């Protein structure tokens, strides 16, 4: 993906890391991430940390993603935690979703509504029944589902 003799930019690495994350090329992505500073002398920025968190967590390596975030040389921002939260939800890891939610609340308390653990988190886990119950309750009370709710409810 990188041509010899061409100095890639910070932006190029975002593209490469995202492509690796989407293709599930975890080791390849990590290799590129490592090469950023070692080979190209580019200091990773927050967006690159976010990409690596995505790369690891999307592929189900939640523990590695969490370790990576904890070891970041800068304080992780809300984007990084949101990536971990969303992957934890997809993979049904409630304890990690709760940790990420707590961090998000600390960093961005004005948006607390966004980070309330929803039925989404519980779907796919042992608490699947809670999610079904919640959905039934919403249907019974004719509550409008959020517009981005299709994916959420599809998980149940
Ligand atoms: C959730 O992830 C954490 C960190 O990777 C791990 O310690 C824990 O065992 C996981 N829990 C479940 C239910 O998978």
CSV table of N, CA and C and ligand atoms in Angstrom, one decimal:
chain,number,residue,atom,x,y,z
A,1,UNK,N,0.8,-1.2,0.0
A,1,UNK,CA,0.0,0.0,0.0
A,1,UNK,C,0.9,1.3,0.0
A,2,UNK,N,2.1,1.1,0.5
A,2,UNK,CA,3.0,2.3,0.5
A,2,UNK,C,4.0,2.1,-0.6
A,3,UNK,N,4.2,3.1,-1.4
A,3,UNK,CA,5.3,3.0,-2.5
A,3,UNK,C,6.6,3.4,-1.9
A,4,UNK,N,7.6,2.7,-2.4
A,4,UNK,CA,9.0,3.0,-2.0
A,4,UNK,C,9.4,4.4,-2.4
A,5,UNK,N,10.1,5.1,-1.5
A,5,UNK,CA,10.6,6.4,-1.9
A,5,UNK,C,9.6,7.5,-1.7
A,6,UNK,N,8.4,7.2,-1.4
A,6,UNK,CA,7.4,8.2,-1.2
A,6,UNK,C,7.1,8.4,0.3
A,7,UNK,N,7.2,9.6,0.8
A,7,UNK,CA,7.0,9.8,2.2
A,7,UNK,C,5.5,10.0,2.4
A,8,UNK,N,4.9,9.0,3.1
A,8,UNK,CA,3.4,9.1,3.4
A,8,UNK,C,3.1,10.1,4.4
A,9,UNK,N,1.9,10.7,4.3
A,9,UNK,CA,1.5,11.7,5.3
A,9,UNK,C,0.7,11.0,6.5
A,10,UNK,N,0.4,11.9,7.5
A,10,UNK,CA,-0.4,11.4,8.6
A,10,UNK,C,-1.7,10.9,8.0
A,11,UNK,N,-2.3,11.6,7.1
A,11,UNK,CA,-3.6,11.3,6.5
A,11,UNK,C,-3.5,9.9,5.8
A,12,UNK,N,-2.4,9.7,5.1
A,12,UNK,CA,-2.3,8.4,4.4
A,12,UNK,C,-2.4,7.2,5.4
A,13,UNK,N,-1.8,7.4,6.5
A,13,UNK,CA,-1.8,6.3,7.5
A,13,UNK,C,-3.2,6.1,8.1
A,14,UNK,N,-4.0,7.2,8.2
A,14,UNK,CA,-5.4,7.0,8.6
A,14,UNK,C,-6.1,6.1,7.6
A,15,UNK,N,-5.9,6.4,6.3
A,15,UNK,CA,-6.6,5.6,5.3
A,15,UNK,C,-6.2,4.2,5.3
A,16,UNK,N,-4.9,4.0,5.5
A,16,UNK,CA,-4.3,2.6,5.5
A,16,UNK,C,-4.9,1.8,6.7
A,17,UNK,N,-4.9,2.5,7.9
A,17,UNK,CA,-5.3,1.8,9.1
A,17,UNK,C,-6.8,1.5,9.0
A,18,UNK,N,-7.6,2.4,8.5
A,18,UNK,CA,-9.0,2.2,8.4
A,18,UNK,C,-9.3,1.0,7.4
A,19,UNK,N,-8.5,1.0,6.3
A,19,UNK,CA,-8.7,-0.1,5.3
A,19,UNK,C,-8.3,-1.4,5.9
A,20,UNK,N,-7.3,-1.5,6.7
A,20,UNK,CA,-6.9,-2.7,7.4
A,20,UNK,C,-8.0,-3.1,8.4
A,21,UNK,N,-8.5,-2.2,9.1
A,21,UNK,CA,-9.6,-2.5,10.1
A,21,UNK,C,-10.8,-3.1,9.4
A,22,UNK,N,-11.2,-2.5,8.3
A,22,UNK,CA,-12.4,-2.9,7.5
A,22,UNK,C,-12.1,-4.3,6.9
A,23,UNK,N,-10.9,-4.6,6.5
A,23,UNK,CA,-10.6,-5.8,5.9
A,23,UNK,C,-10.2,-6.9,6.9
A,24,UNK,N,-10.2,-6.5,8.2
A,24,UNK,CA,-9.8,-7.5,9.3
A,24,UNK,C,-8.3,-7.8,9.3
A,25,UNK,N,-7.5,-7.0,8.7
A,25,UNK,CA,-6.1,-7.3,8.6
A,25,UNK,C,-5.4,-6.7,9.8
A,26,UNK,N,-5.6,-7.4,11.0
A,26,UNK,CA,-5.1,-6.8,12.3
A,26,UNK,C,-3.6,-6.7,12.3
A,27,UNK,N,-2.9,-7.8,12.0
A,27,UNK,CA,-1.4,-7.8,12.1
A,27,UNK,C,-0.8,-6.8,11.1
A,28,UNK,N,-1.4,-6.8,9.9
A,28,UNK,CA,-0.9,-5.9,8.8
A,28,UNK,C,-1.1,-4.4,9.3
A,29,UNK,N,-2.2,-4.1,9.9
A,29,UNK,CA,-2.5,-2.8,10.4
A,29,UNK,C,-1.6,-2.4,11.5
A,30,UNK,N,-1.3,-3.3,12.4
A,30,UNK,CA,-0.4,-3.0,13.5
A,30,UNK,C,1.0,-2.8,12.9
A,31,UNK,N,1.4,-3.5,11.9
A,31,UNK,CA,2.7,-3.4,11.3
A,31,UNK,C,2.8,-1.9,10.7
A,32,UNK,N,1.8,-1.5,10.0
A,32,UNK,CA,1.8,-0.2,9.4
A,32,UNK,C,1.9,0.9,10.5
A,33,UNK,N,1.1,0.7,11.6
A,33,UNK,CA,1.1,1.6,12.7
A,33,UNK,C,2.5,1.7,13.3
A,34,UNK,N,3.1,0.5,13.5
A,34,UNK,CA,4.5,0.5,14.1
A,34,UNK,C,5.5,1.3,13.2
A,35,UNK,N,5.3,1.1,11.9
A,35,UNK,CA,6.2,1.7,10.9
A,35,UNK,C,6.1,3.2,10.8
A,36,UNK,N,5.0,3.7,11.3
A,36,UNK,CA,4.7,5.2,11.2
A,36,UNK,C,5.9,6.0,11.7
A,37,UNK,N,6.2,5.7,13.0
A,37,UNK,CA,7.2,6.4,13.7
A,37,UNK,C,8.6,5.8,13.4
A,38,UNK,N,8.7,4.5,13.4
A,38,UNK,CA,10.0,3.8,13.3
A,38,UNK,C,10.6,4.1,11.9
A,39,UNK,N,9.8,3.9,10.9
A,39,UNK,CA,10.3,4.0,9.5
A,39,UNK,C,10.1,5.4,8.9
A,40,UNK,N,9.0,6.0,9.2
A,40,UNK,CA,8.7,7.3,8.5
A,40,UNK,C,8.8,8.5,9.4
A,41,UNK,N,9.1,8.3,10.7
A,41,UNK,CA,9.3,9.4,11.6
A,41,UNK,C,8.1,10.2,11.8
A,42,UNK,N,6.9,9.6,11.6
A,42,UNK,CA,5.7,10.3,11.9
A,42,UNK,C,5.1,9.9,13.3
A,43,UNK,N,4.9,11.0,14.1
A,43,UNK,CA,4.4,10.7,15.4
A,43,UNK,C,2.9,10.4,15.3
A,44,UNK,N,2.4,9.3,15.8
A,44,UNK,CA,1.0,9.1,15.7
A,44,UNK,C,0.2,10.2,16.4
A,45,UNK,N,-1.0,10.5,15.8
A,45,UNK,CA,-1.9,11.5,16.4
A,45,UNK,C,-3.1,10.7,16.9
A,46,UNK,N,-4.0,11.5,17.6
A,46,UNK,CA,-5.2,10.9,18.2
A,46,UNK,C,-6.0,10.0,17.2
A,47,UNK,N,-6.0,10.5,16.0
A,47,UNK,CA,-6.8,9.8,15.0
A,47,UNK,C,-6.2,8.4,14.7
A,48,UNK,N,-4.9,8.3,14.8
A,48,UNK,CA,-4.2,7.0,14.5
A,48,UNK,C,-4.5,6.1,15.7
A,49,UNK,N,-4.5,6.6,16.9
A,49,UNK,CA,-4.8,5.8,18.1
A,49,UNK,C,-6.2,5.3,17.9
A,50,UNK,N,-7.1,6.2,17.5
A,50,UNK,CA,-8.5,5.7,17.3
A,50,UNK,C,-8.6,4.6,16.2
A,51,UNK,N,-7.8,4.7,15.2
A,51,UNK,CA,-7.8,3.7,14.1
A,51,UNK,C,-7.3,2.4,14.7
A,52,UNK,N,-6.3,2.4,15.5
A,52,UNK,CA,-5.7,1.1,16.1
A,52,UNK,C,-6.8,0.5,17.0
A,53,UNK,N,-7.4,1.4,17.8
A,53,UNK,CA,-8.4,0.9,18.7
A,53,UNK,C,-9.5,0.3,17.9
A,54,UNK,N,-9.9,0.8,16.8
A,54,UNK,CA,-10.9,0.3,15.9
A,54,UNK,C,-10.4,-1.0,15.3
A,55,UNK,N,-9.2,-1.0,14.8
A,55,UNK,CA,-8.6,-2.2,14.2
A,55,UNK,C,-8.7,-3.4,15.2
A,56,UNK,N,-8.3,-3.2,16.4
A,56,UNK,CA,-8.3,-4.3,17.4
A,56,UNK,C,-9.7,-4.6,17.9
A,57,UNK,N,-10.5,-3.6,18.2
A,57,UNK,CA,-11.8,-3.9,18.8
A,57,UNK,C,-12.8,-4.5,17.8
A,58,UNK,N,-12.7,-4.0,16.6
A,58,UNK,CA,-13.7,-4.4,15.6
A,58,UNK,C,-13.5,-5.9,15.3
A,59,UNK,N,-12.2,-6.3,15.4
A,59,UNK,CA,-11.9,-7.7,15.1
A,59,UNK,C,-12.1,-8.6,16.3
A,60,UNK,N,-12.7,-8.1,17.4
A,60,UNK,CA,-13.0,-8.8,18.6
A,60,UNK,C,-11.9,-8.9,19.6
A,61,UNK,N,-10.7,-8.3,19.3
A,61,UNK,CA,-9.6,-8.2,20.3
A,61,UNK,C,-9.9,-7.1,21.3
A,62,UNK,N,-10.9,-7.3,22.0
A,62,UNK,CA,-11.3,-6.2,22.9
A,62,UNK,C,-10.3,-6.0,24.0
A,63,UNK,N,-9.8,-7.1,24.5
A,63,UNK,CA,-8.8,-6.9,25.6
A,63,UNK,C,-7.5,-6.1,25.1
A,64,UNK,N,-7.1,-6.5,23.9
A,64,UNK,CA,-5.9,-5.8,23.3
A,64,UNK,C,-6.3,-4.3,23.1
A,65,UNK,N,-7.5,-4.1,22.6
A,65,UNK,CA,-7.9,-2.7,22.3
A,65,UNK,C,-7.9,-1.9,23.6
A,66,UNK,N,-8.4,-2.5,24.7
A,66,UNK,CA,-8.5,-1.8,26.0
A,66,UNK,C,-7.1,-1.6,26.5
A,67,UNK,N,-6.2,-2.6,26.4
A,67,UNK,CA,-4.8,-2.4,26.9
A,67,UNK,C,-4.1,-1.3,26.1
A,68,UNK,N,-4.4,-1.3,24.8
A,68,UNK,CA,-3.8,-0.3,23.9
A,68,UNK,C,-4.2,1.1,24.3
A,69,UNK,N,-5.5,1.3,24.6
A,69,UNK,CA,-6.0,2.6,25.0
A,69,UNK,C,-5.4,3.0,26.3
A,70,UNK,N,-5.3,2.1,27.2
A,70,UNK,CA,-4.8,2.4,28.6
A,70,UNK,C,-3.3,2.8,28.5
A,71,UNK,N,-2.6,2.3,27.4
A,71,UNK,CA,-1.2,2.6,27.3
A,71,UNK,C,-0.9,3.7,26.4
A,72,UNK,N,-1.9,4.3,25.8
A,72,UNK,CA,-1.7,5.5,24.9
A,72,UNK,C,-0.9,6.6,25.7
A,73,UNK,N,0.1,7.2,25.0
A,73,UNK,CA,0.9,8.2,25.6
A,73,UNK,C,0.2,9.5,25.9
A,74,UNK,N,-1.0,9.7,25.2
A,74,UNK,CA,-1.8,10.8,25.5
A,74,UNK,C,-3.2,10.3,26.0
A,75,UNK,N,-3.9,11.2,26.7
A,75,UNK,CA,-5.2,10.9,27.2
A,75,UNK,C,-6.2,10.6,26.1
A,76,UNK,N,-6.8,9.4,26.1
A,76,UNK,CA,-7.7,9.1,25.0
A,76,UNK,C,-8.9,10.0,25.0
A,77,UNK,N,-9.3,10.4,23.8
A,77,UNK,CA,-10.5,11.3,23.8
A,77,UNK,C,-11.8,10.5,23.6
A,78,UNK,N,-12.9,11.2,23.5
A,78,UNK,CA,-14.2,10.6,23.4
A,78,UNK,C,-14.3,9.7,22.2
A,79,UNK,N,-13.7,10.0,21.1
A,79,UNK,CA,-13.8,9.2,19.9
A,79,UNK,C,-13.2,7.8,20.2
A,80,UNK,N,-12.1,7.8,20.8
A,80,UNK,CA,-11.4,6.5,21.1
A,80,UNK,C,-12.3,5.6,22.0
A,81,UNK,N,-12.9,6.2,23.1
A,81,UNK,CA,-13.7,5.5,24.0
A,81,UNK,C,-15.0,5.0,23.3
A,82,UNK,N,-15.5,5.9,22.4
A,82,UNK,CA,-16.7,5.5,21.7
A,82,UNK,C,-16.5,4.3,20.8
A,83,UNK,N,-15.3,4.2,20.2
A,83,UNK,CA,-15.0,3.1,19.4
A,83,UNK,C,-15.0,1.8,20.2
A,84,UNK,N,-14.4,1.9,21.4
A,84,UNK,CA,-14.4,0.7,22.3
A,84,UNK,C,-15.8,0.4,22.7
A,85,UNK,N,-16.6,1.4,23.1
A,85,UNK,CA,-17.9,1.2,23.5
A,85,UNK,C,-18.7,0.4,22.4
A,86,UNK,N,-18.6,0.9,21.2
A,86,UNK,CA,-19.4,0.4,20.1
A,86,UNK,C,-19.0,-1.1,19.8
A,87,UNK,N,-17.7,-1.3,19.9
A,87,UNK,CA,-17.2,-2.7,19.6
A,87,UNK,C,-17.6,-3.6,20.8
A,88,UNK,N,-17.6,-3.1,22.0
A,88,UNK,CA,-18.0,-3.9,23.2
A,88,UNK,C,-19.5,-4.3,23.0
A,89,UNK,N,-20.3,-3.3,22.5
A,89,UNK,CA,-21.7,-3.6,22.3
A,89,UNK,C,-21.9,-4.7,21.2
A,90,UNK,N,-21.2,-4.5,20.1
A,90,UNK,CA,-21.3,-5.5,19.0
A,90,UNK,C,-20.9,-6.9,19.5
A,91,UNK,N,-19.8,-6.9,20.3
A,91,UNK,CA,-19.4,-8.2,20.8
A,91,UNK,C,-20.0,-8.7,22.1
A,92,UNK,N,-21.0,-7.9,22.6
A,92,UNK,CA,-21.8,-8.2,23.7
A,92,UNK,C,-21.0,-8.3,25.0
A,93,UNK,N,-19.9,-7.4,25.1
A,93,UNK,CA,-19.2,-7.4,26.4
A,93,UNK,C,-19.6,-6.3,27.3
A,94,UNK,N,-20.5,-6.6,28.2
A,94,UNK,CA,-21.1,-5.6,29.0
A,94,UNK,C,-20.1,-4.9,29.9
A,95,UNK,N,-19.2,-5.7,30.5
A,95,UNK,CA,-18.3,-5.1,31.5
A,95,UNK,C,-17.4,-4.0,30.9
A,96,UNK,N,-17.0,-4.3,29.7
A,96,UNK,CA,-16.1,-3.4,29.0
A,96,UNK,C,-17.0,-2.2,28.5
A,97,UNK,N,-18.2,-2.4,28.0
A,97,UNK,CA,-19.1,-1.3,27.6
A,97,UNK,C,-19.3,-0.4,28.8
A,98,UNK,N,-19.4,-1.0,30.0
A,98,UNK,CA,-19.7,-0.1,31.2
A,98,UNK,C,-18.4,0.7,31.5
A,99,UNK,N,-17.3,0.2,31.3
A,99,UNK,CA,-16.0,0.9,31.5
A,99,UNK,C,-16.0,2.1,30.5
A,100,UNK,N,-16.2,1.8,29.3
A,100,UNK,CA,-16.1,2.8,28.2
A,100,UNK,C,-17.2,3.9,28.5
A,101,UNK,N,-18.4,3.5,28.9
A,101,UNK,CA,-19.4,4.5,29.2
A,101,UNK,C,-19.0,5.4,30.3
A,102,UNK,N,-18.4,4.8,31.3
A,102,UNK,CA,-18.0,5.6,32.5
A,102,UNK,C,-17.0,6.7,32.1
A,103,UNK,N,-16.0,6.2,31.2
A,103,UNK,CA,-15.0,7.2,30.7
A,103,UNK,C,-15.7,8.3,29.9
A,104,UNK,N,-16.6,7.9,29.1
A,104,UNK,CA,-17.3,8.9,28.2
A,104,UNK,C,-18.0,9.9,29.1
A,105,UNK,N,-18.7,9.4,30.1
A,105,UNK,CA,-19.4,10.3,31.0
A,105,UNK,C,-18.4,11.3,31.7
A,106,UNK,N,-17.3,10.8,32.1
A,106,UNK,CA,-16.3,11.6,32.7
A,106,UNK,C,-15.8,12.7,31.8
A,107,UNK,N,-15.6,12.3,30.5
A,107,UNK,CA,-15.0,13.3,29.5
A,107,UNK,C,-16.0,14.2,29.0
A,108,UNK,N,-17.3,13.8,28.9
A,108,UNK,CA,-18.3,14.5,28.2
A,108,UNK,C,-19.6,14.4,28.9
A,109,UNK,N,-19.7,14.9,30.1
A,109,UNK,CA,-20.9,14.7,30.9
A,109,UNK,C,-22.1,15.5,30.4
A,110,UNK,N,-21.8,16.5,29.6
A,110,UNK,CA,-22.9,17.3,29.0
A,110,UNK,C,-23.7,16.5,28.1
A,111,UNK,N,-23.1,15.4,27.5
A,111,UNK,CA,-23.8,14.6,26.6
A,111,UNK,C,-24.2,13.3,27.1
A,112,UNK,N,-24.5,13.3,28.4
A,112,UNK,CA,-24.7,12.0,29.1
A,112,UNK,C,-25.8,11.1,28.5
A,113,UNK,N,-26.8,11.8,27.9
A,113,UNK,CA,-27.9,11.0,27.3
A,113,UNK,C,-27.4,10.0,26.2
A,114,UNK,N,-26.4,10.5,25.5
A,114,UNK,CA,-25.9,9.6,24.4
A,114,UNK,C,-25.3,8.3,24.9
A,115,UNK,N,-24.8,8.3,26.1
A,115,UNK,CA,-24.0,7.2,26.6
A,115,UNK,C,-24.7,6.3,27.5
A,116,UNK,N,-26.0,6.5,27.7
A,116,UNK,CA,-26.7,5.6,28.6
A,116,UNK,C,-26.7,4.2,27.9
A,117,UNK,N,-26.4,3.3,28.7
A,117,UNK,CA,-26.4,1.9,28.2
A,117,UNK,C,-27.8,1.5,27.7
A,118,UNK,N,-27.9,1.2,26.5
A,118,UNK,CA,-29.2,0.9,25.9
A,118,UNK,C,-29.4,-0.6,25.7
A,119,UNK,N,-30.5,-0.9,25.2
A,119,UNK,CA,-30.8,-2.3,25.0
A,119,UNK,C,-29.8,-2.9,24.0
A,120,UNK,N,-29.2,-2.1,23.3
A,120,UNK,CA,-28.2,-2.5,22.3
A,120,UNK,C,-27.0,-3.2,23.0
A,121,UNK,N,-26.6,-2.7,24.1
A,121,UNK,CA,-25.5,-3.3,24.9
A,121,UNK,C,-25.9,-4.7,25.4
A,122,UNK,N,-27.1,-4.8,25.7
A,122,UNK,CA,-27.5,-6.1,26.4
A,122,UNK,C,-27.9,-7.1,25.3
A,123,UNK,N,-28.2,-6.7,24.1
A,123,UNK,CA,-28.5,-7.7,23.1
A,123,UNK,C,-27.2,-8.5,22.8
A,124,UNK,N,-27.4,-9.7,22.6
A,124,UNK,CA,-26.3,-10.6,22.3
A,124,UNK,C,-25.5,-11.1,23.5
A,125,UNK,N,-26.0,-10.7,24.6
A,125,UNK,CA,-25.3,-11.1,25.9
A,125,UNK,C,-26.3,-11.9,26.7
A,126,UNK,N,-25.9,-12.3,27.9
A,126,UNK,CA,-26.8,-13.0,28.8
A,126,UNK,C,-28.1,-12.3,29.1
A,127,UNK,N,-28.0,-11.0,28.9
A,127,UNK,CA,-29.1,-10.1,29.3
A,127,UNK,C,-30.0,-9.9,28.1
A,128,UNK,N,-29.9,-10.8,27.1
A,128,UNK,CA,-30.7,-10.7,25.9
A,128,UNK,C,-32.2,-10.5,26.2
A,129,UNK,N,-32.6,-11.2,27.2
A,129,UNK,CA,-34.1,-11.1,27.6
A,129,UNK,C,-34.5,-9.7,28.0
A,130,UNK,N,-33.6,-9.1,28.7
A,130,UNK,CA,-33.8,-7.7,29.1
A,130,UNK,C,-34.1,-6.8,27.8
A,131,UNK,N,-33.3,-7.1,26.8
A,131,UNK,CA,-33.4,-6.3,25.6
A,131,UNK,C,-34.8,-6.5,24.9
A,132,UNK,N,-35.2,-7.8,24.9
A,132,UNK,CA,-36.5,-8.1,24.3
A,132,UNK,C,-37.6,-7.5,25.1
A,133,UNK,N,-37.4,-7.5,26.5
A,133,UNK,CA,-38.5,-6.9,27.3
A,133,UNK,C,-38.6,-5.4,27.1
A,134,UNK,N,-37.4,-4.8,26.9
A,134,UNK,CA,-37.4,-3.4,26.7
A,134,UNK,C,-38.1,-3.0,25.4
A,135,UNK,N,-37.8,-3.9,24.4
A,135,UNK,CA,-38.4,-3.6,23.1
A,135,UNK,C,-39.9,-3.8,23.1
A,136,UNK,N,-40.3,-4.8,23.8
A,136,UNK,CA,-41.8,-5.0,24.0
A,136,UNK,C,-42.4,-3.9,24.7
A,137,UNK,N,-41.8,-3.4,25.7
A,137,UNK,CA,-42.3,-2.3,26.4
A,137,UNK,C,-42.5,-1.0,25.5
A,138,UNK,N,-41.4,-0.8,24.7
A,138,UNK,CA,-41.4,0.3,23.8
A,138,UNK,C,-42.5,0.2,22.8
A,139,UNK,N,-42.7,-1.0,22.3
A,139,UNK,CA,-43.8,-1.2,21.3
A,139,UNK,C,-45.1,-1.1,21.9
A,140,UNK,N,-45.3,-1.6,23.1
A,140,UNK,CA,-46.6,-1.4,23.8
A,140,UNK,C,-46.9,0.0,24.0
A,141,UNK,N,-45.9,0.8,24.3
A,141,UNK,CA,-46.2,2.2,24.6
A,141,UNK,C,-46.1,3.1,23.4
A,142,UNK,N,-45.9,2.5,22.2
A,142,UNK,CA,-45.9,3.2,21.0
A,142,UNK,C,-44.8,4.3,21.0
A,143,UNK,N,-43.7,4.0,21.6
A,143,UNK,CA,-42.6,4.9,21.7
A,143,UNK,C,-41.9,4.9,20.3
A,144,UNK,N,-41.6,6.1,19.8
A,144,UNK,CA,-40.9,6.1,18.5
A,144,UNK,C,-39.5,5.6,18.7
A,145,UNK,N,-39.1,4.7,17.8
A,145,UNK,CA,-37.8,4.2,17.8
A,145,UNK,C,-36.8,5.3,17.2
A,146,UNK,N,-35.6,5.4,17.8
A,146,UNK,CA,-34.7,6.3,17.2
A,146,UNK,C,-34.4,6.0,15.7
A,147,UNK,N,-34.1,7.0,14.9
A,147,UNK,CA,-34.0,6.7,13.5
A,147,UNK,C,-32.8,5.8,13.2
A,148,UNK,N,-31.8,5.8,14.1
A,148,UNK,CA,-30.7,5.0,13.8
A,148,UNK,C,-30.9,3.6,14.5
A,149,UNK,N,-32.1,3.4,14.9
A,149,UNK,CA,-32.4,2.2,15.7
A,149,UNK,C,-32.5,0.9,15.0
A,150,UNK,N,-32.5,0.9,13.6
A,150,UNK,CA,-32.7,-0.3,12.9
A,150,UNK,C,-31.6,-1.3,13.2
A,151,UNK,N,-30.4,-0.9,13.2
A,151,UNK,CA,-29.3,-1.8,13.4
A,151,UNK,C,-29.4,-2.3,14.9
A,152,UNK,N,-29.7,-1.4,15.8
A,152,UNK,CA,-29.8,-1.8,17.2
A,152,UNK,C,-30.8,-2.9,17.4
A,153,UNK,N,-32.0,-2.7,16.8
A,153,UNK,CA,-33.1,-3.6,17.1
A,153,UNK,C,-32.9,-4.9,16.3
A,154,UNK,N,-32.1,-4.8,15.2
A,154,UNK,CA,-31.9,-6.0,14.4
A,154,UNK,C,-31.0,-7.0,15.2
A,155,UNK,N,-30.3,-6.4,16.2
A,155,UNK,CA,-29.4,-7.3,17.0
A,155,UNK,C,-30.1,-8.2,18.0
A,156,UNK,N,-31.3,-7.7,18.3
A,156,UNK,CA,-32.1,-8.4,19.4
A,156,UNK,C,-32.5,-9.8,18.9
B,1,LIG,C1,-14.9,-8.4,28.4
B,1,LIG,O1,-13.7,-7.9,28.1
B,1,LIG,C2,-12.8,-7.8,29.2
B,1,LIG,C3,-11.6,-7.1,28.7
B,1,LIG,O2,-11.2,-7.7,27.5
B,1,LIG,C4,-12.5,-9.2,29.6
B,1,LIG,O3,-11.7,-9.2,30.7
B,1,LIG,C5,-13.8,-9.9,30.0
B,1,LIG,O4,-13.6,-11.2,30.3
B,1,LIG,C6,-14.8,-9.8,28.9
B,1,LIG,N1,-16.1,-10.3,29.3
B,1,LIG,C7,-16.9,-11.0,28.5
B,1,LIG,C8,-18.2,-11.3,29.1
B,1,LIG,O5,-16.5,-11.4,27.4
